[in-house]
Coordinates of C-alpha atoms (C1' of nucleotides) in Angstrom, one line a residue:
Chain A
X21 CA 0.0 0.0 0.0
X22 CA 2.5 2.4 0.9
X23 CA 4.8 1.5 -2.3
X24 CA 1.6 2.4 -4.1
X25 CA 0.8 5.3 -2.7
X26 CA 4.5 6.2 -3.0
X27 CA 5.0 4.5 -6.4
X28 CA 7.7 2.0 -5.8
X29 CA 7.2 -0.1 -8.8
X30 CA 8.2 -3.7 -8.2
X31 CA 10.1 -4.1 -11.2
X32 CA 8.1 -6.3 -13.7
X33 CA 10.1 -9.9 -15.1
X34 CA 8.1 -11.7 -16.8
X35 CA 4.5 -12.1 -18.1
X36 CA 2.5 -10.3 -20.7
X37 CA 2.8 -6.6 -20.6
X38 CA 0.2 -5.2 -18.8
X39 CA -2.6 -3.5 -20.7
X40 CA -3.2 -0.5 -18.4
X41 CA -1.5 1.4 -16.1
X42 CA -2.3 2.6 -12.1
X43 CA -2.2 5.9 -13.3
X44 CA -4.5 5.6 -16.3
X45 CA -6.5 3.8 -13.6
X46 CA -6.3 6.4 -11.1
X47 CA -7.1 9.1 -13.4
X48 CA -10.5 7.7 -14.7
X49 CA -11.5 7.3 -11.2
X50 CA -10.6 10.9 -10.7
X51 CA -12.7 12.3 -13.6
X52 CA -15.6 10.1 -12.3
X53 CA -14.7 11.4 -9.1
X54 CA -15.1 14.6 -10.4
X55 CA -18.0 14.4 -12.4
X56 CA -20.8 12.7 -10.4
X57 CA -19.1 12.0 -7.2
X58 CA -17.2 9.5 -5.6
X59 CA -19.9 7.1 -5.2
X60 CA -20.0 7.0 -8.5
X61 CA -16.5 5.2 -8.6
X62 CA -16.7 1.6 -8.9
X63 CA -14.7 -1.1 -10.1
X64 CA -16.9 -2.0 -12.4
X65 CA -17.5 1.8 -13.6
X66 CA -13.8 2.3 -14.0
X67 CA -13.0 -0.6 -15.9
X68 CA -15.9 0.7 -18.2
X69 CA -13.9 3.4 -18.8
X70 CA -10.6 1.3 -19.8
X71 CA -10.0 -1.8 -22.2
X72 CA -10.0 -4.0 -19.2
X73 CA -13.0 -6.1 -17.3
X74 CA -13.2 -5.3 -13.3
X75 CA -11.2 -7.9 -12.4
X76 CA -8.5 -7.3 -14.3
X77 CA -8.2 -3.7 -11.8
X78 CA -7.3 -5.7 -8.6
X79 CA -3.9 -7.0 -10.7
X80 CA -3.1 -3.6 -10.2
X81 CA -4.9 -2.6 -6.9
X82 CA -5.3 -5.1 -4.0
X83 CA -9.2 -3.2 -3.0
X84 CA -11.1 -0.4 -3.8
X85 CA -9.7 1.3 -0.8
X86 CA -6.4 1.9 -2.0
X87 CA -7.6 3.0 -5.1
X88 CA -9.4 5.9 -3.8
X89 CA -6.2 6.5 -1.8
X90 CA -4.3 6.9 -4.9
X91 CA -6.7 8.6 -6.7
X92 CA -7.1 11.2 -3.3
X93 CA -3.1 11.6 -3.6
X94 CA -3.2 12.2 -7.3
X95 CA -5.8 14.6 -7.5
X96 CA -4.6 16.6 -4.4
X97 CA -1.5 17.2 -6.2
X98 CA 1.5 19.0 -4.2
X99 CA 1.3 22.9 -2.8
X100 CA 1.6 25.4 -5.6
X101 CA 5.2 26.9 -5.3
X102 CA 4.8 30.4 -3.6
X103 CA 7.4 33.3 -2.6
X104 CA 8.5 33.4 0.4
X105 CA 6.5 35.1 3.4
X106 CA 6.2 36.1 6.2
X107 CA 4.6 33.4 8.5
X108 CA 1.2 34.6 8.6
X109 CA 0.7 35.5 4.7
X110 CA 2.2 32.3 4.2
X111 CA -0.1 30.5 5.9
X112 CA -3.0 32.5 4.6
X113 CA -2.1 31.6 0.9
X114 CA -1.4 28.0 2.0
X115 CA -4.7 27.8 3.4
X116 CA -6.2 29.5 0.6
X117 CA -4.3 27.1 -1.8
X118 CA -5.9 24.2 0.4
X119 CA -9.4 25.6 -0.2
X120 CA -9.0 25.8 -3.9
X121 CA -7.6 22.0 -4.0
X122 CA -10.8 20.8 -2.5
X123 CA -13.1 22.7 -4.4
X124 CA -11.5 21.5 -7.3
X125 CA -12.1 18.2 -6.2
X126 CA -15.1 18.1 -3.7
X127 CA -15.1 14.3 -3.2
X128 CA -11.4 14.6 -1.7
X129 CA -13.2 15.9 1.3
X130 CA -14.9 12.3 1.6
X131 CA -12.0 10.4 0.8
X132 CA -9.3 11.9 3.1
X133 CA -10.6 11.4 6.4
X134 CA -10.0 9.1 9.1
X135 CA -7.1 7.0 9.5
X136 CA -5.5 6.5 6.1
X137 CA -1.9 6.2 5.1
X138 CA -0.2 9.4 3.6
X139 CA 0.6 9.8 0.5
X140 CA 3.7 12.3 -1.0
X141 CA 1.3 14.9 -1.9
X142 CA -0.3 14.8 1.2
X143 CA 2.7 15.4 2.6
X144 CA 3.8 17.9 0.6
X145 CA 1.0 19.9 1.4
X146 CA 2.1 19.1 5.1
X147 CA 5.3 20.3 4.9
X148 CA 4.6 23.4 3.2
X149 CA 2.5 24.3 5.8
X150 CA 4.9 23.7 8.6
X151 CA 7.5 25.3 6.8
X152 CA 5.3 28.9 6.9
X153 CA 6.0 28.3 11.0
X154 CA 9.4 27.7 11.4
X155 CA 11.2 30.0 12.8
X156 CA 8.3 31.7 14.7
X157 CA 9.4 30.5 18.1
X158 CA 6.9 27.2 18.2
X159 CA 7.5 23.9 19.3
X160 CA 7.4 20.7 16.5
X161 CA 4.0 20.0 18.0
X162 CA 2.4 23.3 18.5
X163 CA 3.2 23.9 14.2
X164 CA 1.4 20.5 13.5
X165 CA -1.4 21.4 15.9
X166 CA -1.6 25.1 13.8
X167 CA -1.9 23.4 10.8
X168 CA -3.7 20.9 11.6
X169 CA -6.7 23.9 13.0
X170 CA -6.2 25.9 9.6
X171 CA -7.2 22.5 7.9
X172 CA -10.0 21.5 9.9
X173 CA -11.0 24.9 9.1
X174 CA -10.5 25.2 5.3
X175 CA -12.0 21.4 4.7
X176 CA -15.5 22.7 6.9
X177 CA -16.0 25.6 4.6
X178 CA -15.0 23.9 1.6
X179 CA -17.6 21.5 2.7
X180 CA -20.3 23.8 3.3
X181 CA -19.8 26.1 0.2
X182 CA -19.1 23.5 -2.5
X183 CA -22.1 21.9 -3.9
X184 CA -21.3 17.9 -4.4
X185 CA -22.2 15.9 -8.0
X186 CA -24.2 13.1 -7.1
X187 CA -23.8 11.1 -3.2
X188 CA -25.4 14.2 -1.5
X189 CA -29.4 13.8 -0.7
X190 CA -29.8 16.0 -3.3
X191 CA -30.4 18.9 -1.3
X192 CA -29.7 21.8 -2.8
X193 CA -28.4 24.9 0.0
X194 CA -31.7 26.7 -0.6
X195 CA -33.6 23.6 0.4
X196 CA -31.6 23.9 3.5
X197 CA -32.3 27.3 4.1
X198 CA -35.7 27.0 3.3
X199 CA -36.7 24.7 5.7
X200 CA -34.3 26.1 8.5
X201 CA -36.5 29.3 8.0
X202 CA -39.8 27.4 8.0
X203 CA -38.5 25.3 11.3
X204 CA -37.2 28.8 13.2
X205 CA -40.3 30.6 12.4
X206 CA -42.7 27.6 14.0
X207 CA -40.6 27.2 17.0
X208 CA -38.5 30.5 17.5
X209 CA -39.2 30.4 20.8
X210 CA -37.2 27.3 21.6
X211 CA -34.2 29.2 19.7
X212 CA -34.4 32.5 20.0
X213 CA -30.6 33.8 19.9
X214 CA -30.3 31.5 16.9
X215 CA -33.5 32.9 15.7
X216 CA -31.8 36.5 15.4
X217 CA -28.6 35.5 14.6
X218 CA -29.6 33.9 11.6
X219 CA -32.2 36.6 10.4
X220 CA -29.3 39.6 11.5
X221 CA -27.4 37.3 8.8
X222 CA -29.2 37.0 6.5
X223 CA -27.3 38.7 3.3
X224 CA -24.0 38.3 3.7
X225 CA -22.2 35.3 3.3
X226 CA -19.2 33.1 1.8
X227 CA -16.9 35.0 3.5
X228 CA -16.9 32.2 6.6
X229 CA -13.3 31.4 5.2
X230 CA -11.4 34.6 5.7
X231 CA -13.6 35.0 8.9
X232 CA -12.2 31.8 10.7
X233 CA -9.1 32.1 9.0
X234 CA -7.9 35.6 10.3
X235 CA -9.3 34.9 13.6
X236 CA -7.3 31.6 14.2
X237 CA -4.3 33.8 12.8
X238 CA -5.0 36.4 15.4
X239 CA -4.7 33.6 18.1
X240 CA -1.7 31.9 16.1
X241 CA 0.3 35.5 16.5
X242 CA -0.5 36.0 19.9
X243 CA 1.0 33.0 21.1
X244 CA 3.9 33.7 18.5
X245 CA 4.7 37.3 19.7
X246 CA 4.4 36.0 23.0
X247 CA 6.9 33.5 22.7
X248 CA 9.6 35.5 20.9
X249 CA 9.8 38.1 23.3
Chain B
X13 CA -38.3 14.0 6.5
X14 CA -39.0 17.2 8.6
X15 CA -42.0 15.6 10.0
X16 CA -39.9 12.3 11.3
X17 CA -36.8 14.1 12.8
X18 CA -39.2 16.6 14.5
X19 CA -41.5 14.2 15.7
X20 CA -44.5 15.0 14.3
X21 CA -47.2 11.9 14.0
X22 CA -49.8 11.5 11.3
X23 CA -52.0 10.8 13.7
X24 CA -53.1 7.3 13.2
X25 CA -57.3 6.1 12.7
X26 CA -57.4 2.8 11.0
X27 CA -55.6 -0.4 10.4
X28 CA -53.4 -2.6 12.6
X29 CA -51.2 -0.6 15.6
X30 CA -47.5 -0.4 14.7
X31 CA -45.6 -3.4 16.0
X32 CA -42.8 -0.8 16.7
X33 CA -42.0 2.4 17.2
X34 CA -39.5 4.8 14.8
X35 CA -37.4 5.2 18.5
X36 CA -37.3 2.1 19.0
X37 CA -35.8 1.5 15.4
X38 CA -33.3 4.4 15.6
X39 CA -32.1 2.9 19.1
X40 CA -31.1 -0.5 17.5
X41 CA -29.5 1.7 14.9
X42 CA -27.4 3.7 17.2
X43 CA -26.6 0.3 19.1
X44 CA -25.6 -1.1 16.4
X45 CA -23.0 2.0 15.0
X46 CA -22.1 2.0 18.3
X47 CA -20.7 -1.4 18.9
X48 CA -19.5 -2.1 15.1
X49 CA -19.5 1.3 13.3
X50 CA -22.4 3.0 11.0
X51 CA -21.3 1.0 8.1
X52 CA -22.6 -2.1 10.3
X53 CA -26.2 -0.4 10.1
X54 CA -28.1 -2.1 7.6
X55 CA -32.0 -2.6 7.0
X56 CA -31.0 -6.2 7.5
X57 CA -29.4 -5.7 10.4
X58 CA -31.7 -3.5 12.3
X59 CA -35.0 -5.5 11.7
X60 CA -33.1 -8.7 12.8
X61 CA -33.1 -6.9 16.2
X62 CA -36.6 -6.0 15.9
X63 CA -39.6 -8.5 16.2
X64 CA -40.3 -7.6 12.1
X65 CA -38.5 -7.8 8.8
X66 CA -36.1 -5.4 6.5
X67 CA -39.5 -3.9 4.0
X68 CA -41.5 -3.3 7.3
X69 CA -39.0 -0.6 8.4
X70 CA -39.8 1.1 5.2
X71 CA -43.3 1.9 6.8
X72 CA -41.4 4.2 9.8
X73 CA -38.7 5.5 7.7
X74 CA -38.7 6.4 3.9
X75 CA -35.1 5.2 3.2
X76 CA -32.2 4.8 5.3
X77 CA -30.6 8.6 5.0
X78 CA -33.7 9.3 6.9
X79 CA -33.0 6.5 9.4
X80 CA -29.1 8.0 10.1
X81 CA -31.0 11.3 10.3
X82 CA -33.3 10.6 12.9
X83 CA -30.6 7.8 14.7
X84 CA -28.1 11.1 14.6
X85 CA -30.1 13.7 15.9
X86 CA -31.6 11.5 18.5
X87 CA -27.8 9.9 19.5
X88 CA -26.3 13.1 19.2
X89 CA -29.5 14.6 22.2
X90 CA -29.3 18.4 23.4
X91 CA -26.4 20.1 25.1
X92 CA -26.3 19.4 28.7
X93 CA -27.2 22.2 30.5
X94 CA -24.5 24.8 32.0
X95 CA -24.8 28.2 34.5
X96 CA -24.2 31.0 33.2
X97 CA -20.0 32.0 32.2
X98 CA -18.6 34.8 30.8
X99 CA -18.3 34.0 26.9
X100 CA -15.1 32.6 26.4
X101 CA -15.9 29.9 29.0
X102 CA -19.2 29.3 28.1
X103 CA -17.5 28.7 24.7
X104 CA -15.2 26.7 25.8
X105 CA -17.0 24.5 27.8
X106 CA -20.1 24.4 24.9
X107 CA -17.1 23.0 23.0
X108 CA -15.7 20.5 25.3
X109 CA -19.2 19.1 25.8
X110 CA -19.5 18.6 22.1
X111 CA -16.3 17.0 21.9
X112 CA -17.6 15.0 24.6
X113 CA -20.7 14.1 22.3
X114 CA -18.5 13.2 19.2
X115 CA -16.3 10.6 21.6
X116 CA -19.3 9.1 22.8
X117 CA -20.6 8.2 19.0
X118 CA -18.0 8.1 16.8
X119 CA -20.6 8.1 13.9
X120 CA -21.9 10.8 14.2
X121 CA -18.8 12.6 12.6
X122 CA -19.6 10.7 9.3
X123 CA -23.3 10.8 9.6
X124 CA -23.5 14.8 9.9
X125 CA -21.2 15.9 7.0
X126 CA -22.5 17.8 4.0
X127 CA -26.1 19.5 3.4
X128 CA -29.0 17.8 5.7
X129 CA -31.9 18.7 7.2
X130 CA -31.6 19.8 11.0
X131 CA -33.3 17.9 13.8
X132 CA -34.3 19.7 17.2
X133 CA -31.0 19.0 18.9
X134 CA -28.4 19.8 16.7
X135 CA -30.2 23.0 16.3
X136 CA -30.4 23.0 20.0
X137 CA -26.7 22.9 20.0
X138 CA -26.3 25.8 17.5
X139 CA -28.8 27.9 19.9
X140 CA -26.6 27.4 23.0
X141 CA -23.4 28.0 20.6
X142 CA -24.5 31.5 19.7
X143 CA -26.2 32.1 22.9
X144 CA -22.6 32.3 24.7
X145 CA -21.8 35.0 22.1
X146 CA -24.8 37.2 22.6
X147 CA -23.9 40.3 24.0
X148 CA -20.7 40.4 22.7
X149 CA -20.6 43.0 19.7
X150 CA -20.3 40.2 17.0
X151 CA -23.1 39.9 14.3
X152 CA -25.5 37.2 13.6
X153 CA -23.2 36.7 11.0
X154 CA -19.7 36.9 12.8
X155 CA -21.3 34.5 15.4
X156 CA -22.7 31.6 13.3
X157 CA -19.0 31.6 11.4
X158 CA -17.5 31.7 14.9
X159 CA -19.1 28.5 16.5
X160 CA -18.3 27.1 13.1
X161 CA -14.8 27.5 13.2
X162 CA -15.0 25.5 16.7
X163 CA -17.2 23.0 15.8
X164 CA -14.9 22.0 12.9
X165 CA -11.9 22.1 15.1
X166 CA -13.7 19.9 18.1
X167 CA -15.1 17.3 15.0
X168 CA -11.6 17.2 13.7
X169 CA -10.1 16.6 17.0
X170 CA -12.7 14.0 17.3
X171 CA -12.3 12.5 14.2
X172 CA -8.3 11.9 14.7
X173 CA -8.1 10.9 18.5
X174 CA -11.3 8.4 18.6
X175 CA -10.8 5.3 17.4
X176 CA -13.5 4.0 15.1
X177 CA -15.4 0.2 15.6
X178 CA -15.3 -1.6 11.9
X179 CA -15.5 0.2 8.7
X180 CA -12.4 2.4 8.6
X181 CA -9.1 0.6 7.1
X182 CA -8.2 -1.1 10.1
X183 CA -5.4 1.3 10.6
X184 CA -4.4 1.3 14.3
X185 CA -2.9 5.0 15.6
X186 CA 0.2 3.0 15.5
X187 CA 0.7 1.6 12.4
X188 CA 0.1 5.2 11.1
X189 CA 2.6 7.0 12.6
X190 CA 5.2 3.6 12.2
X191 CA 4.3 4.0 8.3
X192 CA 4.9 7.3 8.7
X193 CA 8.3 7.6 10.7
X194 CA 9.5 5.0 8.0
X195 CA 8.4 7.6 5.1
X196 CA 10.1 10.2 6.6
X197 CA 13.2 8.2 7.7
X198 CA 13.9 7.2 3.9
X199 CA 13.1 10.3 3.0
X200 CA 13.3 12.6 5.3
X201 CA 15.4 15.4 2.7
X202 CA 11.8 15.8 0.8
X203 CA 10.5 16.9 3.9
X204 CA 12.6 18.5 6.0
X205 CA 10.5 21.1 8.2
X206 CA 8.1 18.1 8.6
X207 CA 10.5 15.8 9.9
X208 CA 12.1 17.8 12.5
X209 CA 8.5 19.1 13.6
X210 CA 7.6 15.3 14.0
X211 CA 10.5 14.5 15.6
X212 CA 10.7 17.6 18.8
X213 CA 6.7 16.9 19.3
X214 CA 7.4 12.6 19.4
X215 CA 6.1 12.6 23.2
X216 CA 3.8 15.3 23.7
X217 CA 0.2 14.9 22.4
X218 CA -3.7 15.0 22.9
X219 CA -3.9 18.1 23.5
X220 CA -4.9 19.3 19.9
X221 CA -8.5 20.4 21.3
X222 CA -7.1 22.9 24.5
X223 CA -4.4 24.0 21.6
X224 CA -6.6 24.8 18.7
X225 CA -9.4 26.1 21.1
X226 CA -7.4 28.5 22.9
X227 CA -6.0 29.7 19.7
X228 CA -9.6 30.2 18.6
X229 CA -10.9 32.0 21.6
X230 CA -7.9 34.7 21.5
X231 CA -8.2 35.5 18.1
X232 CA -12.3 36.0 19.1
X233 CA -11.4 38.0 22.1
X234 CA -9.1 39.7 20.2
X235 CA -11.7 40.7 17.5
X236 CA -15.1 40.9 20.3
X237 CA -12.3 43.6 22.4
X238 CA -11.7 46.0 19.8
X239 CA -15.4 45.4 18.3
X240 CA -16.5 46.7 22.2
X241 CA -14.5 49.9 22.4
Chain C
dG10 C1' 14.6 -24.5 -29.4
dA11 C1' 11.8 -26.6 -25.7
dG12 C1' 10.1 -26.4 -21.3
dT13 C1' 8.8 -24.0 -17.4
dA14 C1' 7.7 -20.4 -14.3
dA15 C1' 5.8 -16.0 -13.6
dC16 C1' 2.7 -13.0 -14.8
dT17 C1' -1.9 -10.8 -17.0
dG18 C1' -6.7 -10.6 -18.1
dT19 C1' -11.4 -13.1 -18.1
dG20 C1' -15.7 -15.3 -16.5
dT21 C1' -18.2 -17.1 -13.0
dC22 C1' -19.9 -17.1 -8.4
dT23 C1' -21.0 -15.6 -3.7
dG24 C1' -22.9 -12.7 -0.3
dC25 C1' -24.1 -8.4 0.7
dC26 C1' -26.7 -3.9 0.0
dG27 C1' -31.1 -0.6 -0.7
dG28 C1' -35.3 -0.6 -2.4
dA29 C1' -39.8 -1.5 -5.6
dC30 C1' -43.9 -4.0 -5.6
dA31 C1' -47.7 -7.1 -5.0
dC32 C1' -50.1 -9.3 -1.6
dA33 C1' -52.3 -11.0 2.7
dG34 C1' -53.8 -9.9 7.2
dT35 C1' -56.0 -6.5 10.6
dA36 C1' -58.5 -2.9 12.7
dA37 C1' -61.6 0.9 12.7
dT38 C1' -65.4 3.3 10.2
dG39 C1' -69.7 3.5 7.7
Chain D
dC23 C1' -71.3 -6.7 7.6
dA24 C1' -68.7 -4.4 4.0
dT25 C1' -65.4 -1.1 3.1
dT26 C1' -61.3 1.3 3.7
dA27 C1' -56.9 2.3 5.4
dC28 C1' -53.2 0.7 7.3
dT29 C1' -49.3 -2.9 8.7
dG30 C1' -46.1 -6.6 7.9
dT31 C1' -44.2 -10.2 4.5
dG32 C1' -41.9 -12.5 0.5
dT33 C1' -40.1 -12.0 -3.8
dC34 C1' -37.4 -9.8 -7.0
dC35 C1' -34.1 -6.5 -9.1
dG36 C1' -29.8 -4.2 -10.1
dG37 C1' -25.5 -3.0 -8.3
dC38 C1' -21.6 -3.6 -5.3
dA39 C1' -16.7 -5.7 -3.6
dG40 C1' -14.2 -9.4 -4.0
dA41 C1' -12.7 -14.8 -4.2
dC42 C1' -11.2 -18.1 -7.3
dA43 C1' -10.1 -21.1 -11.1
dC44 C1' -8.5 -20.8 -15.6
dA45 C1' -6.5 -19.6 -20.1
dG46 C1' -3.3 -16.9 -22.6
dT47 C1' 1.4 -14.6 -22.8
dT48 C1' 6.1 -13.6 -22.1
dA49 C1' 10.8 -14.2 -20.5
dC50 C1' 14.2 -16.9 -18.4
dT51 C1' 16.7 -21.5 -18.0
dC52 C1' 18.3 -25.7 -19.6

DNA sequence: GAGTAACTGTGTCTGCCGGACACAGTAATG
DNA sequence: CATTACTGTGTCCGGCAGACACAGTTACTC
């Protein structure tokens, strides 16, 4: 698993050449992926895709697990190269960076959670983002923790704000709204600072990124400036 | 949908009483996730715990999104109730108790992703989220992004320190961060900042919620003291 | 060159899943 | 008593991941 999420091939002897490759592979999942979500993604559906039958896949893939693990790795892609910063901007763009990776690909949001085994990209993105802190006076494990807030962060709005092909109930947002509006006008009383929070609201929105983002970079260069003093 | 998570009957007149109850079916369901993970929650499964078969659920419960709705909303249950603190500890301890309720079902951080209707105590939640802001200066606005940004840290938190029953790879903490050291042992010049970060936080951890939370909080006092002037 | 070992792709099969649908039984209403 | 509305059941479908035996292909070894 690791050598094939860190492409170690095991260098082929004998045998027919094989037909496909993990990256062809990899790649259709990703524009199914892409285009009507990853439950969309089957063995069966990718094969479709290839001149190959289903089970011709697991020569090349031990479980549909790993293939959604590669496919999440290649997708992702590494950090865009940026100038240097200082920390803060750094991070901002970073994060920013992040957001546009998962918008691009909604469905990595489903597929990179939990316990999984990390790929180079993933890493990448990692180390960029530790990279930004260095220097600013933190320990090893307060710059993971940072990090590690600015992504929870940047994955929950992606989440919110990008609207998913397929998987999804089929809710759209205003079908959410809609009946959160019905549901607080029939019981406002059982919710009344959410009642006016949400109808103070009401206009503006989408800017929930920069609004987490600059407040967790407030806190971030509190601790900072108090630590380098 | 609305109707079953907020517990509205249709009032019954003819034709032979239930043989169970739509609680009664969401309990075996939460048992169930519980003890073996959400992906262990099947029709199948949950009428075999239930004096009836798989279609007759389909009489309480349209499909089985609406079945995790209802099971999550009804697992997940209201905040526990708190006295009065000053905001930041209100927040903080709002947080801590979701946290709290996150540990105690596991599921429910893959059950309430994406767009989905709200039941009465998720919103219930949300109402005692913003209620600790009120009176702060914020907007509706400022506040609804605000408990956001925390409740994505305390699910992400969640997410990486609890350790899931069934469905997930079968990844154990440990065979992550071996697979892990080993990557960045081999190659450890691809990922420099990374690896020393890794390496000067080895011993230290589990306290990514207090870290991430207090870094949250500052930056809110930070923007709820200058919004007070 | 012949044989063999290692490899690739295929077809078939199993056991799950969610759900559609027709049907039989049951309870209240007229 | 007949009708009507409701509940639970059995059967069936398409789709899924994956196990496994098998046939074809290629390179190495004698």
């Amino acid at each position: 698993m690791t050598e094939l999420l860190w492409g170690k091939e095991p260098a082929r002897t004998r045998g027919p050449k094989p037909a496909i490759t993990l990256t062809a592979i990899a790649e259709v999942g990703i524009a199914i992926a892409d285009a009507e979500g990853l439950d969309a993604v089957s063995m069966q559906r990718v094969a479709g895709e290839l001149p190959v039958t289903k089970m011709a896949l697991y020569r090349y893939v031990p479980g549909k697990t790993e293939l959604v693990a590669v496919m999440s790795d290649l997708a992702m892609g590494g950090p865009p190269d940026r100038p240097d910063l200082p920390w803060r901007e750094a991070l901002r763009t970073w994060a920013v960076d992040l957001y546009d990776g998962f918008t691009r690909h909604p469905w990595l949001l489903q597929s990179t959670i939990g316990r999984r085994l990390l790929g180079p990209n993933e890493l990448a993105w990692m180390e960029r983002g530790v990279a930004a802190l260095t220097g600013t006076g933190l320990s090893g494990g307060e710059q993971l923790d940072s990090i590690l807030v600015i992504t929870s962060h940047v994955r929950n709005i992606a989440q919110q704000s990008t609207t998913f092909p397929g998987h999804t109930t089929g809710l759209t947002e205003e079908d959410m709204q809609l009946s959160l509006a019905e549901i607080l006008s029939t019981e406002a009383d059982r919710f009344p600072h959410l009642t006016t929070a949400m109808r103070t609201s009401a206009g503006s929105e989408n800017q929930g990124l920069e609004f987490g983002l600059q407040r967790i970079l407030d806190g971030l260069e509190l601790l900072i400036s108090g630590r380098t003093d």
